Amino acid sequence: MAQLDKTFPTLDCSICILAPKMVEVARHPRIHLLTFSEVKKVEAKEEGKYYEVTVVQNPRYVDAEKCTGCGICVQNCPSKTVPDEFDEGMGERKAINIPFPQAVPRVANIDAKLCLKLKDGKCGVCAKKCPVQCIKYDDKPKETVIAVRSIIVATGYDTMEPKLLDRFGRGDFKNVISSMQYERLLTASGPTGGVVRRPSDGKEPKRIGMVLCAGSRNTKVKEYCSKICCVYSTKNALLTIEHAPGSQVTIFYNDLRVAGKGHEEFLNRAAQQPLISYVPSLPGNVEEEPDGSLTVSYVDARTDKVIYTTFDLLVLYTPIIPSKNSG
Ligand SMILES: Cc1cc2nc3c(=O)[nH]c(=O)nc-3n(C[C@H](O)[C@H](O)[C@H](O)COP(=O)(O)OP(=O)(O)OC[C@H]3O[C@@H](n4cnc5c(N)ncnc54)[C@H](O)[C@@H]3O)c2cc1C
Ligand code: SF4
Ligand code: SF4
């Protein structure tokens, strides 16, 4: 939720809802929050009367108690950059980074695979620049065993990577992106400051195509309905015409499924917008043009005619799948 700009169906600011709750949880005297941690093992004791949970807190190489989140280390770090996970690869980050501005706790952490000091013993710039001396290059993973009576698993889900889909270029077309990447482009605190720019050349796309059921309700990929794509694509279409004046959005759908309160009204509102079109069709093929645009062929179910349309940017709404860390 922290990655989203707005939420359907009210278009409330996502982080404005989430940030105060994260802070409240972190400060609550009866809640013990273990961040940057993974559950390694769960063991039932006394025939399930209670459980022993082994949690590993990953090393941050930064003392989280002392770090003020000032970001001086990030500005000065000379490491090479890699695609930023929080921005779904649409932006870049360095070895030392603060995952996102409202992170709880808002502290830096070092990626050991990138850090020049941890890899080769060179650099050490962050330790020299940090005004509160909180860099700990000798930090180690910490294992804690906690006894609990019950466990709520809330590990969420991921969206399937577009590169697993042949029909849409297997990730080779720069301007075919995932729905979560598109959420990052729409977000004011995202890599483009909320201006939608296509990855190949940074131009603002005017013709944006969105493909729903890109892999969902398909026996060869995932046979189930992901349930949220019809509504969050509608949200993204409404945000697009607001963020990018002059843009037009075409949503290709299998059939529209809206289950929640106020969702149908939300969809009807979008369908009345002249800049948003809903097309009943699942695109058959996508070709990349020399300028990076994408020509999509599809059969419009209303006319049964084969149509070719070119888009500047194509957003795939792929199936939601179990979170990779929940196995
Ligand atoms: C692109 C997109 C747009 C959406 N837009 C909207 C919208 O506008 N409005 C709306 O109402 N809903 C929207 N949704 C749906 C909504 O985001 C989800 O339903 C909601 O985030 C689910 O919350 P959750 O807490 O169950 O899971 P998540 O938000 O997925 O959180 C699960 C957390 O568990 C952590 N985790 C996973 N495994 C482990 C482990 N082993 N140990 C420790 N931690 C772990 C993950 O890192 C993650 O932080 C959207 C979803 C997507 C994908
Ligand atoms: S020591 Fe590592 S994290 Fe610190 S500034 Fe150098 S490369 Fe960056
Ligand atoms: S590690 Fe030091 S310099 Fe970096 S954010 Fe924390 S306090 Fe600031």
mmCIF file of C-alpha atoms and ligand atoms in Angstrom:
data_model
loop_
_atom_site.group_PDB
_atom_site.id
_atom_site.type_symbol
_atom_site.label_atom_id
_atom_site.label_comp_id
_atom_site.label_asym_id
_atom_site.label_seq_id
_atom_site.Cartn_x
_atom_site.Cartn_y
_atom_site.Cartn_z
ATOM 1 C CA MET A 1 0.000 0.000 0.000
ATOM 2 C CA ALA A 2 2.969 2.301 0.675
ATOM 3 C CA GLN A 3 3.876 2.003 -3.027
ATOM 4 C CA LEU A 4 0.509 3.316 -4.282
ATOM 5 C CA ASP A 5 -0.384 6.928 -5.053
ATOM 6 C CA LYS A 6 -4.129 6.847 -4.417
ATOM 7 C CA THR A 7 -6.532 4.061 -3.485
ATOM 8 C CA PHE A 8 -9.799 3.050 -5.111
ATOM 9 C CA PRO A 9 -12.663 3.758 -4.817
ATOM 10 C CA THR A 10 -12.291 7.029 -2.888
ATOM 11 C CA LEU A 11 -8.998 8.187 -4.451
ATOM 12 C CA ASP A 12 -7.654 8.925 -0.970
ATOM 13 C CA CYS A 13 -3.895 9.375 -0.679
ATOM 14 C CA SER A 14 -2.548 5.924 0.143
ATOM 15 C CA ILE A 15 0.468 6.851 2.253
ATOM 16 C CA CYS A 16 -1.632 9.428 4.185
ATOM 17 C CA ILE A 17 -3.790 6.531 5.413
ATOM 18 C CA LEU A 18 -0.897 4.177 6.029
ATOM 19 C CA ALA A 19 1.884 6.351 7.512
ATOM 20 C CA PRO A 20 0.064 7.387 10.740
ATOM 21 C CA LYS A 21 -0.925 3.762 11.352
ATOM 22 C CA MET A 22 2.674 2.548 10.907
ATOM 23 C CA VAL A 23 3.891 5.188 13.359
ATOM 24 C CA GLU A 24 1.134 4.290 15.854
ATOM 25 C CA VAL A 25 2.085 0.603 15.691
ATOM 26 C CA ALA A 26 5.778 1.362 16.109
ATOM 27 C CA ARG A 27 5.131 3.497 19.206
ATOM 28 C CA HIS A 28 2.523 1.326 20.885
ATOM 29 C CA PRO A 29 3.816 0.022 24.224
ATOM 30 C CA ARG A 30 2.183 -3.380 23.697
ATOM 31 C CA ILE A 31 3.340 -3.955 20.129
ATOM 32 C CA HIS A 32 6.863 -5.188 19.474
ATOM 33 C CA LEU A 33 7.724 -4.394 15.855
ATOM 34 C CA LEU A 34 10.579 -6.344 14.236
ATOM 35 C CA THR A 35 11.472 -4.673 10.926
ATOM 36 C CA PHE A 36 13.956 -5.928 8.318
ATOM 37 C CA SER A 37 13.283 -9.377 9.768
ATOM 38 C CA GLU A 38 12.298 -12.778 8.466
ATOM 39 C CA VAL A 39 10.514 -15.676 10.089
ATOM 40 C CA LYS A 40 12.840 -18.664 9.662
ATOM 41 C CA LYS A 41 11.101 -21.393 11.626
ATOM 42 C CA VAL A 42 7.853 -22.036 13.490
ATOM 43 C CA GLU A 43 7.659 -24.964 15.927
ATOM 44 C CA ALA A 44 4.505 -26.159 17.679
ATOM 45 C CA LYS A 45 5.085 -26.856 21.383
ATOM 46 C CA GLU A 46 3.004 -28.895 23.830
ATOM 47 C CA GLU A 47 0.782 -30.199 21.014
ATOM 48 C CA GLY A 48 0.084 -26.748 19.630
ATOM 49 C CA LYS A 49 -0.602 -24.971 22.945
ATOM 50 C CA TYR A 50 1.992 -22.439 21.882
ATOM 51 C CA TYR A 51 4.595 -21.888 19.165
ATOM 52 C CA GLU A 52 8.244 -21.026 19.135
ATOM 53 C CA VAL A 53 9.013 -18.662 16.281
ATOM 54 C CA THR A 54 12.598 -18.112 15.159
ATOM 55 C CA VAL A 55 13.044 -14.644 13.669
ATOM 56 C CA VAL A 56 16.225 -13.417 12.009
ATOM 57 C CA GLN A 57 16.804 -9.667 12.042
ATOM 58 C CA ASN A 58 18.959 -8.866 9.031
ATOM 59 C CA PRO A 59 22.003 -6.645 9.542
ATOM 60 C CA ARG A 60 21.426 -3.025 8.504
ATOM 61 C CA TYR A 61 25.068 -2.065 9.104
ATOM 62 C CA VAL A 62 23.540 1.058 10.631
ATOM 63 C CA ASP A 63 22.525 1.515 14.259
ATOM 64 C CA ALA A 64 18.754 2.010 13.927
ATOM 65 C CA GLU A 65 18.537 3.531 17.417
ATOM 66 C CA LYS A 66 20.944 6.344 16.534
ATOM 67 C CA CYS A 67 20.252 6.967 12.823
ATOM 68 C CA THR A 68 18.192 10.134 12.282
ATOM 69 C CA GLY A 69 17.371 9.382 8.623
ATOM 70 C CA CYS A 70 19.074 12.613 7.534
ATOM 71 C CA GLY A 71 20.231 11.025 4.244
ATOM 72 C CA ILE A 72 23.734 12.604 4.233
ATOM 73 C CA CYS A 73 25.237 9.132 3.745
ATOM 74 C CA VAL A 74 23.000 8.471 0.731
ATOM 75 C CA GLN A 75 24.039 11.754 -0.918
ATOM 76 C CA ASN A 76 27.725 10.920 -0.522
ATOM 77 C CA CYS A 77 27.818 7.178 -1.219
ATOM 78 C CA PRO A 78 29.966 6.544 -4.333
ATOM 79 C CA SER A 79 28.722 2.979 -4.980
ATOM 80 C CA LYS A 80 27.246 2.015 -8.307
ATOM 81 C CA THR A 81 23.478 2.160 -8.489
ATOM 82 C CA VAL A 82 21.002 -0.671 -9.015
ATOM 83 C CA PRO A 83 17.266 -0.684 -9.830
ATOM 84 C CA ASP A 84 15.319 0.378 -6.754
ATOM 85 C CA GLU A 85 13.065 -2.442 -5.503
ATOM 86 C CA PHE A 86 10.552 -0.062 -3.911
ATOM 87 C CA ASP A 87 10.192 1.751 -7.253
ATOM 88 C CA GLU A 88 9.802 -1.620 -9.015
ATOM 89 C CA GLY A 89 12.980 -0.894 -10.978
ATOM 90 C CA MET A 90 11.697 2.448 -12.326
ATOM 91 C CA GLY A 91 14.249 4.360 -10.250
ATOM 92 C CA GLU A 92 17.711 3.598 -8.850
ATOM 93 C CA ARG A 93 19.304 3.307 -5.431
ATOM 94 C CA LYS A 94 22.808 3.169 -3.998
ATOM 95 C CA ALA A 95 24.438 0.753 -1.528
ATOM 96 C CA ILE A 96 23.269 2.833 1.439
ATOM 97 C CA ASN A 97 19.652 3.854 1.138
ATOM 98 C CA ILE A 98 16.459 4.677 2.986
ATOM 99 C CA PRO A 99 13.803 2.449 1.371
ATOM 100 C CA PHE A 100 11.153 5.200 1.082
ATOM 101 C CA PRO A 101 10.531 8.589 2.714
ATOM 102 C CA GLN A 102 7.841 7.416 5.163
ATOM 103 C CA ALA A 103 9.580 4.139 6.107
ATOM 104 C CA VAL A 104 9.180 3.063 9.738
ATOM 105 C CA PRO A 105 11.745 3.275 11.159
ATOM 106 C CA ARG A 106 13.098 5.933 8.801
ATOM 107 C CA VAL A 107 16.695 4.765 8.925
ATOM 108 C CA ALA A 108 19.370 3.929 6.388
ATOM 109 C CA ASN A 109 20.563 0.435 5.596
ATOM 110 C CA ILE A 110 23.521 -0.845 3.606
ATOM 111 C CA ASP A 111 23.247 -3.412 0.828
ATOM 112 C CA ALA A 112 26.324 -5.588 1.537
ATOM 113 C CA LYS A 113 26.452 -6.834 -2.068
ATOM 114 C CA LEU A 114 27.012 -3.290 -3.367
ATOM 115 C CA CYS A 115 28.957 -1.606 -0.583
ATOM 116 C CA LEU A 116 32.623 -0.972 -1.485
ATOM 117 C CA LYS A 117 33.690 -1.240 2.154
ATOM 118 C CA LEU A 118 31.896 -4.495 2.887
ATOM 119 C CA LYS A 119 32.978 -6.056 -0.411
ATOM 120 C CA ASP A 120 36.601 -4.871 -0.730
ATOM 121 C CA GLY A 121 37.446 -2.973 2.460
ATOM 122 C CA LYS A 122 37.605 0.324 0.515
ATOM 123 C CA CYS A 123 35.557 3.541 0.854
ATOM 124 C CA GLY A 124 34.077 4.112 4.337
ATOM 125 C CA VAL A 125 32.652 7.470 3.197
ATOM 126 C CA CYS A 126 29.328 7.009 4.991
ATOM 127 C CA ALA A 127 31.057 6.400 8.342
ATOM 128 C CA LYS A 128 33.110 9.590 7.850
ATOM 129 C CA LYS A 129 30.108 11.712 6.827
ATOM 130 C CA CYS A 130 27.482 10.393 9.283
ATOM 131 C CA PRO A 131 26.940 13.187 11.849
ATOM 132 C CA VAL A 132 25.897 10.735 14.600
ATOM 133 C CA GLN A 133 28.451 7.945 13.946
ATOM 134 C CA CYS A 134 25.924 5.184 13.538
ATOM 135 C CA ILE A 135 27.510 3.114 10.748
ATOM 136 C CA LYS A 136 28.307 -0.435 11.953
ATOM 137 C CA TYR A 137 30.274 -2.339 9.296
ATOM 138 C CA ASP A 138 30.614 -5.273 11.713
ATOM 139 C CA ASP A 139 26.834 -5.710 12.150
ATOM 140 C CA LYS A 140 25.642 -9.355 12.151
ATOM 141 C CA PRO A 141 22.256 -11.104 11.705
ATOM 142 C CA LYS A 142 20.436 -11.435 15.025
ATOM 143 C CA GLU A 143 18.335 -14.487 15.806
ATOM 144 C CA THR A 144 15.497 -14.232 18.326
ATOM 145 C CA VAL A 145 13.144 -16.978 19.494
ATOM 146 C CA ILE A 146 9.699 -15.789 20.523
ATOM 147 C CA ALA A 147 6.970 -17.852 22.204
ATOM 148 C CA VAL A 148 3.452 -17.040 20.975
ATOM 149 C CA ARG A 149 -0.007 -18.528 21.398
ATOM 150 C CA SER A 150 -1.389 -17.676 17.965
ATOM 151 C CA ILE A 151 -0.095 -16.503 14.623
ATOM 152 C CA ILE A 152 -1.759 -14.387 11.945
ATOM 153 C CA VAL A 153 -0.100 -14.799 8.549
ATOM 154 C CA ALA A 154 -0.422 -11.547 6.600
ATOM 155 C CA THR A 155 2.304 -11.912 3.997
ATOM 156 C CA GLY A 156 0.169 -10.473 1.178
ATOM 157 C CA TYR A 157 0.734 -11.256 -2.459
ATOM 158 C CA ASP A 158 2.829 -10.291 -5.463
ATOM 159 C CA THR A 159 1.851 -9.577 -9.048
ATOM 160 C CA MET A 160 3.235 -11.979 -11.650
ATOM 161 C CA GLU A 161 6.130 -10.601 -13.657
ATOM 162 C CA PRO A 162 5.144 -9.547 -17.211
ATOM 163 C CA LYS A 163 8.269 -11.225 -18.545
ATOM 164 C CA LEU A 164 6.592 -14.578 -17.966
ATOM 165 C CA LEU A 165 4.058 -13.733 -20.675
ATOM 166 C CA ASP A 166 5.113 -14.552 -24.256
ATOM 167 C CA ARG A 167 2.411 -12.579 -25.971
ATOM 168 C CA PHE A 168 3.537 -9.244 -24.530
ATOM 169 C CA GLY A 169 7.237 -9.484 -25.365
ATOM 170 C CA ARG A 170 8.594 -11.440 -22.364
ATOM 171 C CA GLY A 171 9.978 -8.260 -20.807
ATOM 172 C CA ASP A 172 11.973 -7.316 -23.957
ATOM 173 C CA PHE A 173 9.814 -4.280 -24.818
ATOM 174 C CA LYS A 174 10.885 -1.353 -22.630
ATOM 175 C CA ASN A 175 7.499 0.352 -22.821
ATOM 176 C CA VAL A 176 5.498 -2.662 -21.691
ATOM 177 C CA ILE A 177 5.380 -2.322 -17.925
ATOM 178 C CA SER A 178 3.639 -3.904 -14.938
ATOM 179 C CA SER A 179 0.717 -2.360 -13.108
ATOM 180 C CA MET A 180 2.856 -1.804 -9.987
ATOM 181 C CA GLN A 181 5.521 -0.036 -12.072
ATOM 182 C CA TYR A 182 2.759 2.189 -13.386
ATOM 183 C CA GLU A 183 1.587 2.923 -9.817
ATOM 184 C CA ARG A 184 5.144 4.153 -9.075
ATOM 185 C CA LEU A 185 5.084 6.440 -12.134
ATOM 186 C CA LEU A 186 1.812 7.973 -10.940
ATOM 187 C CA THR A 187 3.081 8.573 -7.409
ATOM 188 C CA ALA A 188 4.142 12.108 -6.501
ATOM 189 C CA SER A 189 7.035 10.767 -4.379
ATOM 190 C CA GLY A 190 7.937 8.192 -7.048
ATOM 191 C CA PRO A 191 10.901 8.131 -9.440
ATOM 192 C CA THR A 192 9.370 10.639 -11.886
ATOM 193 C CA GLY A 193 7.692 12.901 -9.317
ATOM 194 C CA GLY A 194 4.239 11.750 -10.475
ATOM 195 C CA VAL A 195 4.801 12.678 -14.141
ATOM 196 C CA VAL A 196 4.096 9.636 -16.297
ATOM 197 C CA ARG A 197 7.204 9.040 -18.429
ATOM 198 C CA ARG A 198 7.837 6.014 -20.573
ATOM 199 C CA PRO A 199 10.987 4.040 -19.730
ATOM 200 C CA SER A 200 12.588 3.972 -23.213
ATOM 201 C CA ASP A 201 13.031 7.740 -23.723
ATOM 202 C CA GLY A 202 11.438 9.556 -20.784
ATOM 203 C CA LYS A 203 8.734 11.049 -23.041
ATOM 204 C CA GLU A 204 5.266 11.639 -21.643
ATOM 205 C CA PRO A 205 3.023 9.029 -23.305
ATOM 206 C CA LYS A 206 -0.203 10.267 -24.851
ATOM 207 C CA ARG A 207 -1.716 6.906 -25.882
ATOM 208 C CA ILE A 208 -1.750 4.514 -22.950
ATOM 209 C CA GLY A 209 -3.101 0.972 -23.241
ATOM 210 C CA MET A 210 -3.994 -1.155 -20.222
ATOM 211 C CA VAL A 211 -4.462 -4.905 -20.606
ATOM 212 C CA LEU A 212 -6.564 -6.596 -17.930
ATOM 213 C CA CYS A 213 -6.490 -10.378 -17.367
ATOM 214 C CA ALA A 214 -2.927 -10.458 -18.769
ATOM 215 C CA GLY A 215 -2.469 -14.048 -17.635
ATOM 216 C CA SER A 216 -5.478 -14.275 -15.285
ATOM 217 C CA ARG A 217 -8.454 -16.452 -16.199
ATOM 218 C CA ASN A 218 -6.199 -18.335 -18.549
ATOM 219 C CA THR A 219 -5.732 -22.075 -18.057
ATOM 220 C CA LYS A 220 -2.152 -21.875 -19.387
ATOM 221 C CA VAL A 221 -1.092 -19.195 -16.895
ATOM 222 C CA LYS A 222 -3.389 -18.627 -13.886
ATOM 223 C CA GLU A 223 -6.950 -19.821 -14.198
ATOM 224 C CA TYR A 224 -8.448 -17.591 -11.508
ATOM 225 C CA CYS A 225 -9.708 -13.998 -11.493
ATOM 226 C CA SER A 226 -7.365 -11.683 -9.569
ATOM 227 C CA LYS A 227 -10.415 -9.696 -8.432
ATOM 228 C CA ILE A 228 -8.841 -6.249 -8.101
ATOM 229 C CA CYS A 229 -7.512 -5.403 -11.600
ATOM 230 C CA CYS A 230 -10.786 -4.045 -13.046
ATOM 231 C CA VAL A 231 -11.013 -1.524 -10.225
ATOM 232 C CA TYR A 232 -7.394 -0.466 -9.810
ATOM 233 C CA SER A 233 -6.950 -0.069 -13.576
ATOM 234 C CA THR A 234 -9.972 2.234 -13.456
ATOM 235 C CA LYS A 235 -8.298 4.188 -10.665
ATOM 236 C CA ASN A 236 -5.107 4.418 -12.726
ATOM 237 C CA ALA A 237 -7.038 5.580 -15.797
ATOM 238 C CA LEU A 238 -8.699 8.379 -13.788
ATOM 239 C CA LEU A 239 -5.353 9.398 -12.266
ATOM 240 C CA THR A 240 -3.678 9.303 -15.699
ATOM 241 C CA ILE A 241 -6.030 11.784 -17.345
ATOM 242 C CA GLU A 242 -5.564 14.042 -14.312
ATOM 243 C CA HIS A 243 -1.734 13.729 -14.213
ATOM 244 C CA ALA A 244 -1.099 13.741 -17.962
ATOM 245 C CA PRO A 245 -3.236 16.303 -19.798
ATOM 246 C CA GLY A 246 -3.993 15.272 -23.376
ATOM 247 C CA SER A 247 -3.491 11.576 -22.704
ATOM 248 C CA GLN A 248 -5.996 8.904 -23.667
ATOM 249 C CA VAL A 249 -6.422 5.573 -21.931
ATOM 250 C CA THR A 250 -7.746 2.377 -23.502
ATOM 251 C CA ILE A 251 -8.593 -0.488 -21.157
ATOM 252 C CA PHE A 252 -8.815 -3.953 -22.745
ATOM 253 C CA TYR A 253 -10.959 -6.261 -20.636
ATOM 254 C CA ASN A 254 -12.218 -9.837 -20.619
ATOM 255 C CA ASP A 255 -15.302 -8.976 -18.606
ATOM 256 C CA LEU A 256 -15.585 -6.396 -15.896
ATOM 257 C CA ARG A 257 -15.872 -7.700 -12.358
ATOM 258 C CA VAL A 258 -16.417 -5.276 -9.526
ATOM 259 C CA ALA A 259 -17.319 -6.789 -6.188
ATOM 260 C CA GLY A 260 -16.869 -4.149 -3.483
ATOM 261 C CA LYS A 261 -18.979 -1.327 -2.137
ATOM 262 C CA GLY A 262 -19.074 1.686 -4.455
ATOM 263 C CA HIS A 263 -16.892 -0.054 -7.029
ATOM 264 C CA GLU A 264 -19.503 -0.244 -9.798
ATOM 265 C CA GLU A 265 -20.315 3.465 -9.420
ATOM 266 C CA PHE A 266 -16.577 4.164 -9.560
ATOM 267 C CA LEU A 267 -16.241 2.233 -12.796
ATOM 268 C CA ASN A 268 -19.321 3.922 -14.323
ATOM 269 C CA ARG A 269 -17.819 7.298 -13.475
ATOM 270 C CA ALA A 270 -14.634 6.438 -15.381
ATOM 271 C CA ALA A 271 -16.546 4.960 -18.330
ATOM 272 C CA GLN A 272 -18.278 8.328 -18.812
ATOM 273 C CA GLN A 273 -14.956 10.106 -19.289
ATOM 274 C CA PRO A 274 -14.353 10.836 -22.977
ATOM 275 C CA LEU A 275 -10.607 10.189 -22.552
ATOM 276 C CA ILE A 276 -11.086 6.671 -21.168
ATOM 277 C CA SER A 277 -12.321 3.810 -23.398
ATOM 278 C CA TYR A 278 -13.183 0.301 -22.312
ATOM 279 C CA VAL A 279 -12.702 -2.275 -25.092
ATOM 280 C CA PRO A 280 -14.019 -5.827 -24.648
ATOM 281 C CA SER A 281 -11.060 -7.785 -25.977
ATOM 282 C CA LEU A 282 -7.891 -9.591 -24.986
ATOM 283 C CA PRO A 283 -5.082 -8.389 -27.276
ATOM 284 C CA GLY A 284 -3.632 -11.155 -29.431
ATOM 285 C CA ASN A 285 -0.207 -9.815 -30.269
ATOM 286 C CA VAL A 286 2.100 -6.875 -29.537
ATOM 287 C CA GLU A 287 4.820 -5.592 -31.884
ATOM 288 C CA GLU A 288 7.441 -3.024 -30.942
ATOM 289 C CA GLU A 289 7.889 -0.126 -33.417
ATOM 290 C CA PRO A 290 11.328 1.481 -34.054
ATOM 291 C CA ASP A 291 10.425 4.465 -31.812
ATOM 292 C CA GLY A 292 9.511 2.157 -28.920
ATOM 293 C CA SER A 293 5.747 2.428 -29.442
ATOM 294 C CA LEU A 294 3.687 -0.736 -29.396
ATOM 295 C CA THR A 295 1.213 -1.912 -31.985
ATOM 296 C CA VAL A 296 -1.447 -4.100 -30.483
ATOM 297 C CA SER A 297 -3.702 -6.357 -32.532
ATOM 298 C CA TYR A 298 -7.024 -7.407 -31.116
ATOM 299 C CA VAL A 299 -10.531 -8.528 -32.008
ATOM 300 C CA ASP A 300 -13.108 -6.089 -30.671
ATOM 301 C CA ALA A 301 -15.868 -8.338 -29.290
ATOM 302 C CA ARG A 302 -18.499 -5.716 -30.189
ATOM 303 C CA THR A 303 -17.778 -5.801 -33.940
ATOM 304 C CA ASP A 304 -15.776 -9.024 -34.370
ATOM 305 C CA LYS A 305 -13.242 -7.031 -36.418
ATOM 306 C CA VAL A 306 -9.460 -7.313 -36.129
ATOM 307 C CA ILE A 307 -8.022 -3.922 -35.178
ATOM 308 C CA TYR A 308 -4.437 -2.654 -34.949
ATOM 309 C CA THR A 309 -3.798 0.261 -32.577
ATOM 310 C CA THR A 310 -0.500 1.855 -31.575
ATOM 311 C CA PHE A 311 0.232 2.925 -28.008
ATOM 312 C CA ASP A 312 3.115 4.865 -26.468
ATOM 313 C CA LEU A 313 2.962 2.785 -23.289
ATOM 314 C CA LEU A 314 1.302 -0.528 -22.436
ATOM 315 C CA VAL A 315 0.482 -1.521 -18.855
ATOM 316 C CA LEU A 316 -0.131 -5.194 -18.039
ATOM 317 C CA TYR A 317 -2.443 -6.208 -15.205
ATOM 318 C CA THR A 318 -0.932 -9.625 -14.477
ATOM 319 C CA PRO A 319 -2.304 -12.223 -12.022
ATOM 320 C CA ILE A 320 -1.803 -11.774 -8.341
ATOM 321 C CA ILE A 321 0.173 -14.710 -6.907
ATOM 322 C CA PRO A 322 1.244 -15.772 -3.390
ATOM 323 C CA SER A 323 3.975 -13.558 -1.985
ATOM 324 C CA LYS A 324 7.414 -15.022 -2.775
ATOM 325 C CA ASN A 325 8.444 -14.839 0.877
ATOM 326 C CA SER A 326 5.456 -16.734 2.195
ATOM 327 C CA GLY A 327 6.483 -20.229 1.054
HETATM 328 C C1 LIG B 1 -0.765 -2.604 -8.211
HETATM 329 C C2 LIG B 1 -1.827 -2.700 -7.124
HETATM 330 C C3 LIG B 1 -2.683 -1.622 -6.908
HETATM 331 C C4 LIG B 1 -3.670 -1.708 -5.909
HETATM 332 N N1 LIG B 1 -4.501 -0.648 -5.706
HETATM 333 C C5 LIG B 1 -5.425 -0.708 -4.706
HETATM 334 C C6 LIG B 1 -6.296 0.395 -4.433
HETATM 335 O O1 LIG B 1 -6.245 1.430 -5.102
HETATM 336 N N2 LIG B 1 -7.217 0.281 -3.424
HETATM 337 C C7 LIG B 1 -7.309 -0.868 -2.673
HETATM 338 O O2 LIG B 1 -8.150 -0.931 -1.764
HETATM 339 N N3 LIG B 1 -6.486 -1.923 -2.896
HETATM 340 C C8 LIG B 1 -5.561 -1.858 -3.904
HETATM 341 N N4 LIG B 1 -4.747 -2.924 -4.148
HETATM 342 C C9 LIG B 1 -4.874 -4.075 -3.263
HETATM 343 C C10 LIG B 1 -4.136 -3.806 -1.942
HETATM 344 O O3 LIG B 1 -2.905 -3.187 -2.189
HETATM 345 C C11 LIG B 1 -3.905 -5.110 -1.225
HETATM 346 O O4 LIG B 1 -5.134 -5.788 -1.113
HETATM 347 C C12 LIG B 1 -3.340 -4.852 0.165
HETATM 348 O O5 LIG B 1 -2.113 -4.197 0.077
HETATM 349 C C13 LIG B 1 -3.163 -6.174 0.879
HETATM 350 O O6 LIG B 1 -2.610 -5.877 2.150
HETATM 351 P P1 LIG B 1 -1.839 -6.965 2.985
HETATM 352 O O7 LIG B 1 -1.366 -6.297 4.229
HETATM 353 O O8 LIG B 1 -2.689 -8.175 3.112
HETATM 354 O O9 LIG B 1 -0.597 -7.425 2.092
HETATM 355 P P2 LIG B 1 0.655 -6.590 1.548
HETATM 356 O O10 LIG B 1 0.323 -5.164 1.366
HETATM 357 O O11 LIG B 1 1.145 -7.364 0.363
HETATM 358 O O12 LIG B 1 1.709 -6.703 2.746
HETATM 359 C C14 LIG B 1 2.316 -7.939 3.098
HETATM 360 C C15 LIG B 1 3.622 -7.641 3.791
HETATM 361 O O13 LIG B 1 4.193 -8.838 4.291
HETATM 362 C C16 LIG B 1 5.608 -8.812 4.070
HETATM 363 N N5 LIG B 1 6.118 -10.196 4.059
HETATM 364 C C17 LIG B 1 5.955 -11.155 3.099
HETATM 365 N N6 LIG B 1 6.576 -12.296 3.475
HETATM 366 C C18 LIG B 1 7.159 -12.073 4.680
HETATM 367 C C19 LIG B 1 7.938 -12.879 5.576
HETATM 368 N N7 LIG B 1 8.247 -14.154 5.319
HETATM 369 N N8 LIG B 1 8.376 -12.333 6.744
HETATM 370 C C20 LIG B 1 8.052 -11.051 7.027
HETATM 371 N N9 LIG B 1 7.304 -10.224 6.212
HETATM 372 C C21 LIG B 1 6.870 -10.734 5.064
HETATM 373 C C22 LIG B 1 5.734 -8.112 2.730
HETATM 374 O O14 LIG B 1 7.046 -7.579 2.589
HETATM 375 C C23 LIG B 1 4.671 -7.030 2.847
HETATM 376 O O15 LIG B 1 5.179 -5.867 3.440
HETATM 377 C C24 LIG B 1 -3.782 -2.879 -5.138
HETATM 378 C C25 LIG B 1 -2.905 -3.949 -5.361
HETATM 379 C C26 LIG B 1 -1.938 -3.886 -6.347
HETATM 380 C C27 LIG B 1 -1.023 -5.059 -6.564
HETATM 381 S S1 SF4 B 2 31.065 2.415 2.730
HETATM 382 FE FE1 SF4 B 2 29.588 1.449 1.369
HETATM 383 S S2 SF4 B 2 27.598 2.344 1.878
HETATM 384 FE FE2 SF4 B 2 29.199 3.622 2.827
HETATM 385 S S3 SF4 B 2 29.534 5.264 1.320
HETATM 386 FE FE3 SF4 B 2 31.016 3.639 0.864
HETATM 387 S S4 SF4 B 2 30.019 2.293 -0.652
HETATM 388 FE FE4 SF4 B 2 28.461 3.615 0.257
HETATM 389 S S1 SF4 B 3 23.371 6.628 8.721
HETATM 390 FE FE1 SF4 B 3 24.017 8.645 9.512
HETATM 391 S S2 SF4 B 3 24.158 9.950 7.686
HETATM 392 FE FE2 SF4 B 3 22.964 8.124 7.102
HETATM 393 S S3 SF4 B 3 20.827 8.705 7.421
HETATM 394 FE FE3 SF4 B 3 21.516 7.731 9.315
HETATM 395 S S4 SF4 B 3 22.202 9.456 10.601
HETATM 396 FE FE4 SF4 B 3 22.111 10.250 8.497
#
